[in-house]
Structure formats: structure tokens, C-alpha cells
Short mmCIF file of C-alpha atoms and ligand atoms in Angstrom, two decimals:
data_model
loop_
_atom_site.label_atom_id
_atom_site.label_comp_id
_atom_site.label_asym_id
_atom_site.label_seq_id
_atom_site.Cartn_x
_atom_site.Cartn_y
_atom_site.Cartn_z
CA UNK A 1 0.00 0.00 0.00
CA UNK A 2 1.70 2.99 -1.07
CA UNK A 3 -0.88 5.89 0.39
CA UNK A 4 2.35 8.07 1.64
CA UNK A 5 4.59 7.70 -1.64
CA UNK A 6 7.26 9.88 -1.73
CA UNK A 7 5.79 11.82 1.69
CA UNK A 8 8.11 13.29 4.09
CA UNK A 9 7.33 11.93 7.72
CA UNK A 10 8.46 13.47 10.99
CA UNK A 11 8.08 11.44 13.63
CA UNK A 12 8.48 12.44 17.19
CA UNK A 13 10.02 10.04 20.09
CA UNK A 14 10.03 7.80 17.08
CA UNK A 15 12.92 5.08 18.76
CA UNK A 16 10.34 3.00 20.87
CA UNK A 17 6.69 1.88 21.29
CA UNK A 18 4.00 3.48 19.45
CA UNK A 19 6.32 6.46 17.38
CA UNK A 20 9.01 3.26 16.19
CA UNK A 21 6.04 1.40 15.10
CA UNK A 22 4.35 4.28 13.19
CA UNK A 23 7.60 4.76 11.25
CA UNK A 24 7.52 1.25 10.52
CA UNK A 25 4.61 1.84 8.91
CA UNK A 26 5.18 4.95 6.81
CA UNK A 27 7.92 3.61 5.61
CA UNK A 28 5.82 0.33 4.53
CA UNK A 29 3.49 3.13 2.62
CA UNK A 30 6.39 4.75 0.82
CA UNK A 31 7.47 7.66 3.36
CA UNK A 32 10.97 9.13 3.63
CA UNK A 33 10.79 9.26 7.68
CA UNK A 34 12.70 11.08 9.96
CA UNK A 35 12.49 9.74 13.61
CA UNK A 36 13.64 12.18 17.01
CA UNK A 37 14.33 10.91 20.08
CA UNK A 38 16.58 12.84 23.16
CA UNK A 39 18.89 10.02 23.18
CA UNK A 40 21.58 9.96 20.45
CA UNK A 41 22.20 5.85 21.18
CA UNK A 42 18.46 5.06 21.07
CA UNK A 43 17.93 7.03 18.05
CA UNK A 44 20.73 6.03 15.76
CA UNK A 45 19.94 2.45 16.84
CA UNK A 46 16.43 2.93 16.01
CA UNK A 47 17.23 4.39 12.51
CA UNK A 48 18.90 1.87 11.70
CA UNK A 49 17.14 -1.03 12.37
CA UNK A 50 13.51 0.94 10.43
CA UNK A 51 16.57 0.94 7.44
CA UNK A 52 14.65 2.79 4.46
CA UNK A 53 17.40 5.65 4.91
CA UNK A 54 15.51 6.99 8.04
CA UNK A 55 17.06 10.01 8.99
CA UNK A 56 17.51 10.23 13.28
CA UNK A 57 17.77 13.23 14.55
CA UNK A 58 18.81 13.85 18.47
CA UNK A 59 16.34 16.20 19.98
CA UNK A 60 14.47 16.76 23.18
CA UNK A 61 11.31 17.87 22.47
CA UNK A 62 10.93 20.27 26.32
CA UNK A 63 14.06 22.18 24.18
CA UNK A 64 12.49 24.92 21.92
CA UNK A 65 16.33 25.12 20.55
CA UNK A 66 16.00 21.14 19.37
CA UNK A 67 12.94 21.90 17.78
CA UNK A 68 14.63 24.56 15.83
CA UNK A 69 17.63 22.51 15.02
CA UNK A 70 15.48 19.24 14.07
CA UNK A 71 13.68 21.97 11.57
CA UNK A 72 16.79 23.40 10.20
CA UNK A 73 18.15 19.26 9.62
CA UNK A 74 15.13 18.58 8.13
CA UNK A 75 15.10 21.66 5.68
CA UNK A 76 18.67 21.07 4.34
CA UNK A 77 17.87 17.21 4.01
CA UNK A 78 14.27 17.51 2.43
CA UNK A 79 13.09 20.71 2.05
CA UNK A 80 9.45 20.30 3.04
CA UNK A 81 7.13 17.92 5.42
CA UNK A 82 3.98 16.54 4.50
CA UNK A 83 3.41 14.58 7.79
CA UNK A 84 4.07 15.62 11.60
CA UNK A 85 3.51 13.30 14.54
CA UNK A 86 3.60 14.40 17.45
CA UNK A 87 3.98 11.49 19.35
CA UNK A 88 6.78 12.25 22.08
CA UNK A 89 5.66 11.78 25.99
CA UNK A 90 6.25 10.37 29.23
CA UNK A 91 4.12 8.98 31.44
CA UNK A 92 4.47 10.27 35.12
CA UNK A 93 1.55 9.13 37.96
CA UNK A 94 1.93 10.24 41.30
CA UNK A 95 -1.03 11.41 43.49
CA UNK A 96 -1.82 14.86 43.58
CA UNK A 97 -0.26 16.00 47.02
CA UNK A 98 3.13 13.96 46.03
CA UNK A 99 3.68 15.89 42.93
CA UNK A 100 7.04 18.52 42.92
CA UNK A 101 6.61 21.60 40.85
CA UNK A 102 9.93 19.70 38.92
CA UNK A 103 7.19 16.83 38.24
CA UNK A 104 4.89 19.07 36.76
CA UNK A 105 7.22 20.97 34.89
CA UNK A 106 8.62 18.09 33.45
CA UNK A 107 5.62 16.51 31.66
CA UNK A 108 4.10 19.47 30.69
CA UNK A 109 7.05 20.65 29.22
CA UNK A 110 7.53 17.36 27.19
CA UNK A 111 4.10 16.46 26.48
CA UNK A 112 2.48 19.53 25.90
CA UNK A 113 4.68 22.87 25.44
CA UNK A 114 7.04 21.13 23.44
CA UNK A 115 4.73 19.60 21.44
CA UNK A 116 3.33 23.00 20.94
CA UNK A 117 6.66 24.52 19.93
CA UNK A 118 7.41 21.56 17.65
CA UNK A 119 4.69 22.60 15.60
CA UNK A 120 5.14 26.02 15.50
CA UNK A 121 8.84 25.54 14.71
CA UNK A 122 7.90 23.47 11.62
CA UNK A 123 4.72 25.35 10.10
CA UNK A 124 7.30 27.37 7.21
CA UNK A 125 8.30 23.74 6.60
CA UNK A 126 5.04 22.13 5.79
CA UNK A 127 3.66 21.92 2.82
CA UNK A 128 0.16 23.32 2.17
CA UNK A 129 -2.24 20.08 2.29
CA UNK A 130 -0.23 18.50 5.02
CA UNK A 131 -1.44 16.20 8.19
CA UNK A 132 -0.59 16.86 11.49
CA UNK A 133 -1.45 13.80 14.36
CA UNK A 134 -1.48 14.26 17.76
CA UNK A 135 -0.44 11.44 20.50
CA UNK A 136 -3.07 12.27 23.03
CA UNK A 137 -4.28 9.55 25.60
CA UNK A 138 -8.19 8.40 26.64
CA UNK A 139 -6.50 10.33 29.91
CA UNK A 140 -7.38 13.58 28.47
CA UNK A 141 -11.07 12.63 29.01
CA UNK A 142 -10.95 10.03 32.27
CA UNK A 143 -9.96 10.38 36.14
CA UNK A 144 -7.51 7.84 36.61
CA UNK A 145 -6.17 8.78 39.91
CA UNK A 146 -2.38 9.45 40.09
CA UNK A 147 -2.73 10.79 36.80
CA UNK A 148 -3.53 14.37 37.10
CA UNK A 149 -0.54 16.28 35.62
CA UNK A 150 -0.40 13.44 32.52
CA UNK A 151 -3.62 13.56 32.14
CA UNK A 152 -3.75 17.38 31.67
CA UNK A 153 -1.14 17.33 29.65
CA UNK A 154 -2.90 15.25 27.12
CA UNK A 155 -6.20 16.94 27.71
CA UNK A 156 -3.76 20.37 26.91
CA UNK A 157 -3.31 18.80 23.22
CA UNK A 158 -7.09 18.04 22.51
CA UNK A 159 -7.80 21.09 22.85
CA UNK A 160 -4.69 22.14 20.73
CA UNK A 161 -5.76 20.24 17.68
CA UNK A 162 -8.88 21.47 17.80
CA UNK A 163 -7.63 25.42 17.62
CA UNK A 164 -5.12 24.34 15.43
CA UNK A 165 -7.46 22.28 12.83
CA UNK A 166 -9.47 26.29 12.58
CA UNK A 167 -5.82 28.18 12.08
CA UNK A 168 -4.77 26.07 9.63
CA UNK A 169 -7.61 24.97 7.53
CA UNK A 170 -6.67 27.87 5.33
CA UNK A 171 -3.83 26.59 3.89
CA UNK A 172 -5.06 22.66 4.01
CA UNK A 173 -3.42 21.45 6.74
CA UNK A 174 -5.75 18.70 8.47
CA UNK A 175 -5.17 18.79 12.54
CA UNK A 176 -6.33 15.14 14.06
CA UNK A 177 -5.59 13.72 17.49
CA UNK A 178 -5.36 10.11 18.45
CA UNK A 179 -6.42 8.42 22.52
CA UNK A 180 -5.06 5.45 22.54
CA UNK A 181 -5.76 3.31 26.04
CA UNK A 182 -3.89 1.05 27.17
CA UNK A 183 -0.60 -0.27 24.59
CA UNK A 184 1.89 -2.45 24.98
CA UNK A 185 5.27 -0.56 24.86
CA UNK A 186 8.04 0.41 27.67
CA UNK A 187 6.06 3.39 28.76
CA UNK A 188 5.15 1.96 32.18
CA UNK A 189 8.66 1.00 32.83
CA UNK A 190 10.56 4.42 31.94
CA UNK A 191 7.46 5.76 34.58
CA UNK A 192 9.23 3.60 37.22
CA UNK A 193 6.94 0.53 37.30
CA UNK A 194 9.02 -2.22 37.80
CA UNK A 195 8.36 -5.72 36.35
CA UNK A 196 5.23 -6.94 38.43
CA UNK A 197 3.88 -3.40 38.70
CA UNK A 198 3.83 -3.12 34.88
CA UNK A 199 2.05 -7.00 34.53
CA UNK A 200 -0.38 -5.84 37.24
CA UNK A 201 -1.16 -2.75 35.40
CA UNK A 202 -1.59 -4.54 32.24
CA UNK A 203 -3.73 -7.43 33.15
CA UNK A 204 -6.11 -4.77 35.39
CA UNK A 205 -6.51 -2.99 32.31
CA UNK A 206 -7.24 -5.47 29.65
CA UNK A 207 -9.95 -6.71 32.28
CA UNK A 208 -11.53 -3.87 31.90
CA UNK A 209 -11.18 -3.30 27.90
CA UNK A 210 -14.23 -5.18 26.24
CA UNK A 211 -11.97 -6.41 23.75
CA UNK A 212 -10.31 -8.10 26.61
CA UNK A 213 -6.38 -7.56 25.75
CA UNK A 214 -4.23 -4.59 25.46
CA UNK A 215 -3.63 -2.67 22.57
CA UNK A 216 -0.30 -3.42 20.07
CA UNK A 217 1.85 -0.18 18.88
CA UNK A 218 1.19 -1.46 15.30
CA UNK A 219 -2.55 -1.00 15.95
CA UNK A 220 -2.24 2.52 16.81
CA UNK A 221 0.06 3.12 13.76
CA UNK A 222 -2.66 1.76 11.05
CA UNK A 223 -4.79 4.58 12.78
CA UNK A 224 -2.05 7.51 12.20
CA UNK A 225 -1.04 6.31 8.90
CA UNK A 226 -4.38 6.43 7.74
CA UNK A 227 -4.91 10.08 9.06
CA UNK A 228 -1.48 10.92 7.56
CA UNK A 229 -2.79 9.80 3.92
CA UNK A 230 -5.22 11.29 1.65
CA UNK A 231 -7.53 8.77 2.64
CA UNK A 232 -8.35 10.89 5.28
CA UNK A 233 -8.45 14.29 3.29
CA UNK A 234 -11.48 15.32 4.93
CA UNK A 235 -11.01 14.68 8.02
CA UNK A 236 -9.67 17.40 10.74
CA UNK A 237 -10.46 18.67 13.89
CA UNK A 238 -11.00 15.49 14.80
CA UNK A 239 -10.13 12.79 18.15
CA UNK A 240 -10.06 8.86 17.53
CA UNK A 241 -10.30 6.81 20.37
CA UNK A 242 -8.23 3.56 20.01
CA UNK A 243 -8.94 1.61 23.49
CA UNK A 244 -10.76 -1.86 22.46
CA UNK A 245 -13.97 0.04 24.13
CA UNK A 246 -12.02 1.03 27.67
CA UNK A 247 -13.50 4.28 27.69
CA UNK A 248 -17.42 2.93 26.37
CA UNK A 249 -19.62 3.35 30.04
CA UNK A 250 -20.98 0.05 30.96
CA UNK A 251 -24.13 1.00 33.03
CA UNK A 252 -25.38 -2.70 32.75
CA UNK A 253 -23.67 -5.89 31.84
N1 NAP B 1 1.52 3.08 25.85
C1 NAP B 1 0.34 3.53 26.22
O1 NAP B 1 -0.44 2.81 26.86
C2 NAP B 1 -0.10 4.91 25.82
C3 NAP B 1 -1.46 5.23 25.95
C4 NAP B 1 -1.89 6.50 25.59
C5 NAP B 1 -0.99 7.42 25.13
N2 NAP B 1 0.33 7.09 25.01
C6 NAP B 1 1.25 8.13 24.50
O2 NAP B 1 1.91 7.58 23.36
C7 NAP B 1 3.12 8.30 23.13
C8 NAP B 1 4.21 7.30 22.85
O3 NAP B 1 4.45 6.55 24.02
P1 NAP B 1 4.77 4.99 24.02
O4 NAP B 1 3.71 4.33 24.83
O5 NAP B 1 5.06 4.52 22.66
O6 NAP B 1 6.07 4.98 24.96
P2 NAP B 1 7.62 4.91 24.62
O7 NAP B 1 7.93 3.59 24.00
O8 NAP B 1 8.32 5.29 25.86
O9 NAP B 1 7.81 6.02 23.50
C9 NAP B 1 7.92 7.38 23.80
C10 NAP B 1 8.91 7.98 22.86
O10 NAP B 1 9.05 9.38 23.15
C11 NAP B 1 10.41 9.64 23.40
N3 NAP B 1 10.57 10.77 24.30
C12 NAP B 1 10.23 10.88 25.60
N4 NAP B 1 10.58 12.07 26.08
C13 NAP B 1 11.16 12.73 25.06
C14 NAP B 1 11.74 14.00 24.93
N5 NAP B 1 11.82 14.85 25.95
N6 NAP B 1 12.24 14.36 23.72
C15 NAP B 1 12.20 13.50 22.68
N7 NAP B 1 11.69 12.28 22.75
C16 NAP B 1 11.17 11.90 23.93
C17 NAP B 1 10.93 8.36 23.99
O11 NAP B 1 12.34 8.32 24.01
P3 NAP B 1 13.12 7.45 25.14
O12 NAP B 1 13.27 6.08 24.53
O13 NAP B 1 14.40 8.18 25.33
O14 NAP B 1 12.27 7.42 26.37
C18 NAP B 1 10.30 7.37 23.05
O15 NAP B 1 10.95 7.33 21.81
C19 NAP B 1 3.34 9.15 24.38
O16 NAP B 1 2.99 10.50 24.10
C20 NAP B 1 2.37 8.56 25.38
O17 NAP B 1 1.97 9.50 26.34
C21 NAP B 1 0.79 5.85 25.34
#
């Protein structure tokens, strides 16, 4: 299927989970990708085993100065970018009295101001016509308790695409945000959860998806890679869920 031929494809935090399986996936639809990631091991690594001449690029996406430079890398390489996906985050759960103002400032800085600066940095760089997808969570729209500053942070972006989907329409560019619940990828761990922690987390959670499992990264990627094509050209301003029914209330049954 080659619904991205020839498309230039940022993706952000693009060396693990959901963002290394999205590239995968451009790639399989004919993208030139570019992957970012803030560690220059994980990255490289990671560009070289999605192989299609993925360009990695080291930059933390809390650094409005790495935004700037991953622009300026990708202008010299390619010139334009039909596809941005902001997928970069951390996951950080802590109840609300336990949480240090470095907490906070950390995860909003990653998951939401930088993601708002990424974008801003590349609008001269996309083309007219061009997709934007934002990595929100079904936390932007739950109460999972020890989740207040993630979940904001994701809620922060909703509300972001929407804006942006209005600003933007003018030149083409579609605005979309993806909730995935619960996926399979090291998320949990980098949060802290060690071995058990992450099991127990995972096997509460696909008790309570009706599809009764967890979600795969590749899943979400078919998702984003249709939004990213011009299958989706009219489509923006728009949230997909992607939780096997988590987030569906179950008054009876
Ligand atoms: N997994 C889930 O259940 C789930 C559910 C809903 C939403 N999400 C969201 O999905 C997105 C992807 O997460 P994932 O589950 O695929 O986890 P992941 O495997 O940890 O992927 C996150 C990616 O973002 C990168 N990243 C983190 N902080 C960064 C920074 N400051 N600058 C640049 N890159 C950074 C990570 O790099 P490192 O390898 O260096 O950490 C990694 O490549 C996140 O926004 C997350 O909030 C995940």
C-alpha cells in the first residue's frame, strides 16, 4: 500500500513503542521518515534497524532550541514535510499531594509545550495540504487517579488540535488527534513501574477493555497512517479513540 509515496514523515520520540512502530509503517506506505528521540544511542539504533534511509535526529522535544535545530536538519535534508507526529511523551503518575513543581514541569514541558513549539517551529516547513497527528491519551477525558498532571497534559493537546485544525484549515493542513488506552510498549517502565507493577497494570486494564487484551503499537500506527494519507483528506479537527472500548460506560452488563 503505497498511500504516503514519496511523503516526508516526521516522527516524534520515534525510537520506541507506538512512534518506532508508526515509522515502521510509513515507511511500509512509501514515506521518507525522519524519527527524534533525546537520546543519540536510542535514536541512531532505532534508525537503523527501520533501514529505508531513516534520517535520526537527536532532539528533546521540552528544548524549543532542538525543535529549531530538528527543523533546520530537516530543511537542508528535504526541504518540506507533508506529515508531523507528534507522538513524544512520558508517562508520570503520582497522586496529587506527592507531585514537585519539577514533576509538573517536566511533563508538561515534554508532552504539551514542546509539542506545541514543535509545531510552530515546523509550520514554514510544511507543505500546504499537510497532516498533522497528535499522541493524546483516553487520559485527556478520564480520572484515573495518580494521573492528574499526565492527564492534563494530554487533555492540553485536545484542545490544541482542535484550535489548530481552525488556524490552519486555510492553507489545508488537516489537525487530528489520536487516545489510545492502554498499549503495549516500555512506557510503564521508563514511569518507574518495575516488572510486576507493569504485569499488574496490564492485566487490570485489559480486564476492563471489552476487547479483553491490550492494545499493540502497530494497531495505533494503522490509525495515524491512515490520518497521515489522503484517505483521510477530509477529516480534521478530529479525536479517535483507540482503546478496544475502555473508555465505552458500561451501566449494565
Ligand atoms: N503506551 C500507552 O499505553 C499509551 C497510551 C496513551 C498514550 N500514550 C502516548 O503515546 C506516546 C508514545 O508513548 P509509548 O507508549 O510509545 O512509549 P515509549 O515507547 O516510551 O515512546 C515514547 C517515545 O518518546 C520519546 N521521548 C520521551 N521524552 C522525550 C523528549 N523529551 N524528547 C524527545 N523524545 C522523547 C521516547 O524516548 P526514550 O526512549 O528516550 O524514552 C520514546 O521514543 C506518548 O505520548 C504517550 O503518552 C501511550
Amino acid at each position: 500500500m503505497s498511500t504516503l509515496k514519496d511523503k516526508v514523515a516526521v516522527v516524534t520520540g520515534g525510537n520506541s513503542g507506538i512512534g518506532y512502530a508508526t515509522a515502521e509503517e510509513f515507511l511500509a506506505r512509501g514515506a521518507k521518515v525522519v524519527i527524534t528521540g533525546r537520546n543519540r544511542d536510542a535514536v541512531e539504533a532505532a534508525a537503523t534497524g527501520l533501514g529505508g534511509g531513516t534520517l535520526g535526529v537527536t532532539a528533546n522535544q521540552a528544548s524549543i532550541a532542538d525543535a529549531e535545530g530538528l527543523v533546520n536538519t530537516v530543511k537542508e535534508r528535504y526541504g518540506k514535510v507533508d506529515v508531523l507526529f507528534v507522538n513524544a511523551g512520558i508517562g508520570a503518575f503520582a497522586p496529587v499531594n506527592d507531585v514537585t513543581e519539577d514533576q509538573f514541569d517536566e511533563t508538561m514541558n515534554i508532552n504539551f509545550k514542546g509539542a506545541f513549539f514543535t509545531i510552530q517551529k515546523f509550520l514554514p516547513l510544511l507543505n500546504d495540504g499537510a497532516s498533522i497527528i497528535l499522541l493524546s491519551s483516553v487520559n485527556a477525558f478520564t480520572g484515573m487517579p495518580g494521573a492528574s498532571v499526565y492527564s492534563a497534559s494530554k487533555a492540553a493537546l485536545n484542545s490544541l488540535g482542535r484550535t489548530l485544525s481552525r488556524e490552519l484549515a486555510d492553507r489545508g493542513i488537516r489537525v487530528n488527534t489520536v487516545n489510545p488506552g492502554p498499549i503495549k510498549t516500555p512506557i510503564l517502565a521508563k514511569a518507574g513501574l518495575d516488572e510486576e507493577g507493569v504485569t499488574a497494570f496490564r492485566q487490570k486494564s485489559a480486564e476492563r477493555v471489552p476487547l479483553n487484551r491490550t492494545g499493540e503499537s502497530a494497531e495505533v500506527a494503522k490509525l495515524v497512517a491512515f490520518l497521515a494519507s489522503a484517505d483521510a483528506s477530509f477529516i480534521t479537527g478530529a479525536e479517535y479513540t483507540i482503546d478496544g472500548g475502555l473508555t465505552v460506560h458500561q451501566l449494565l452488563g
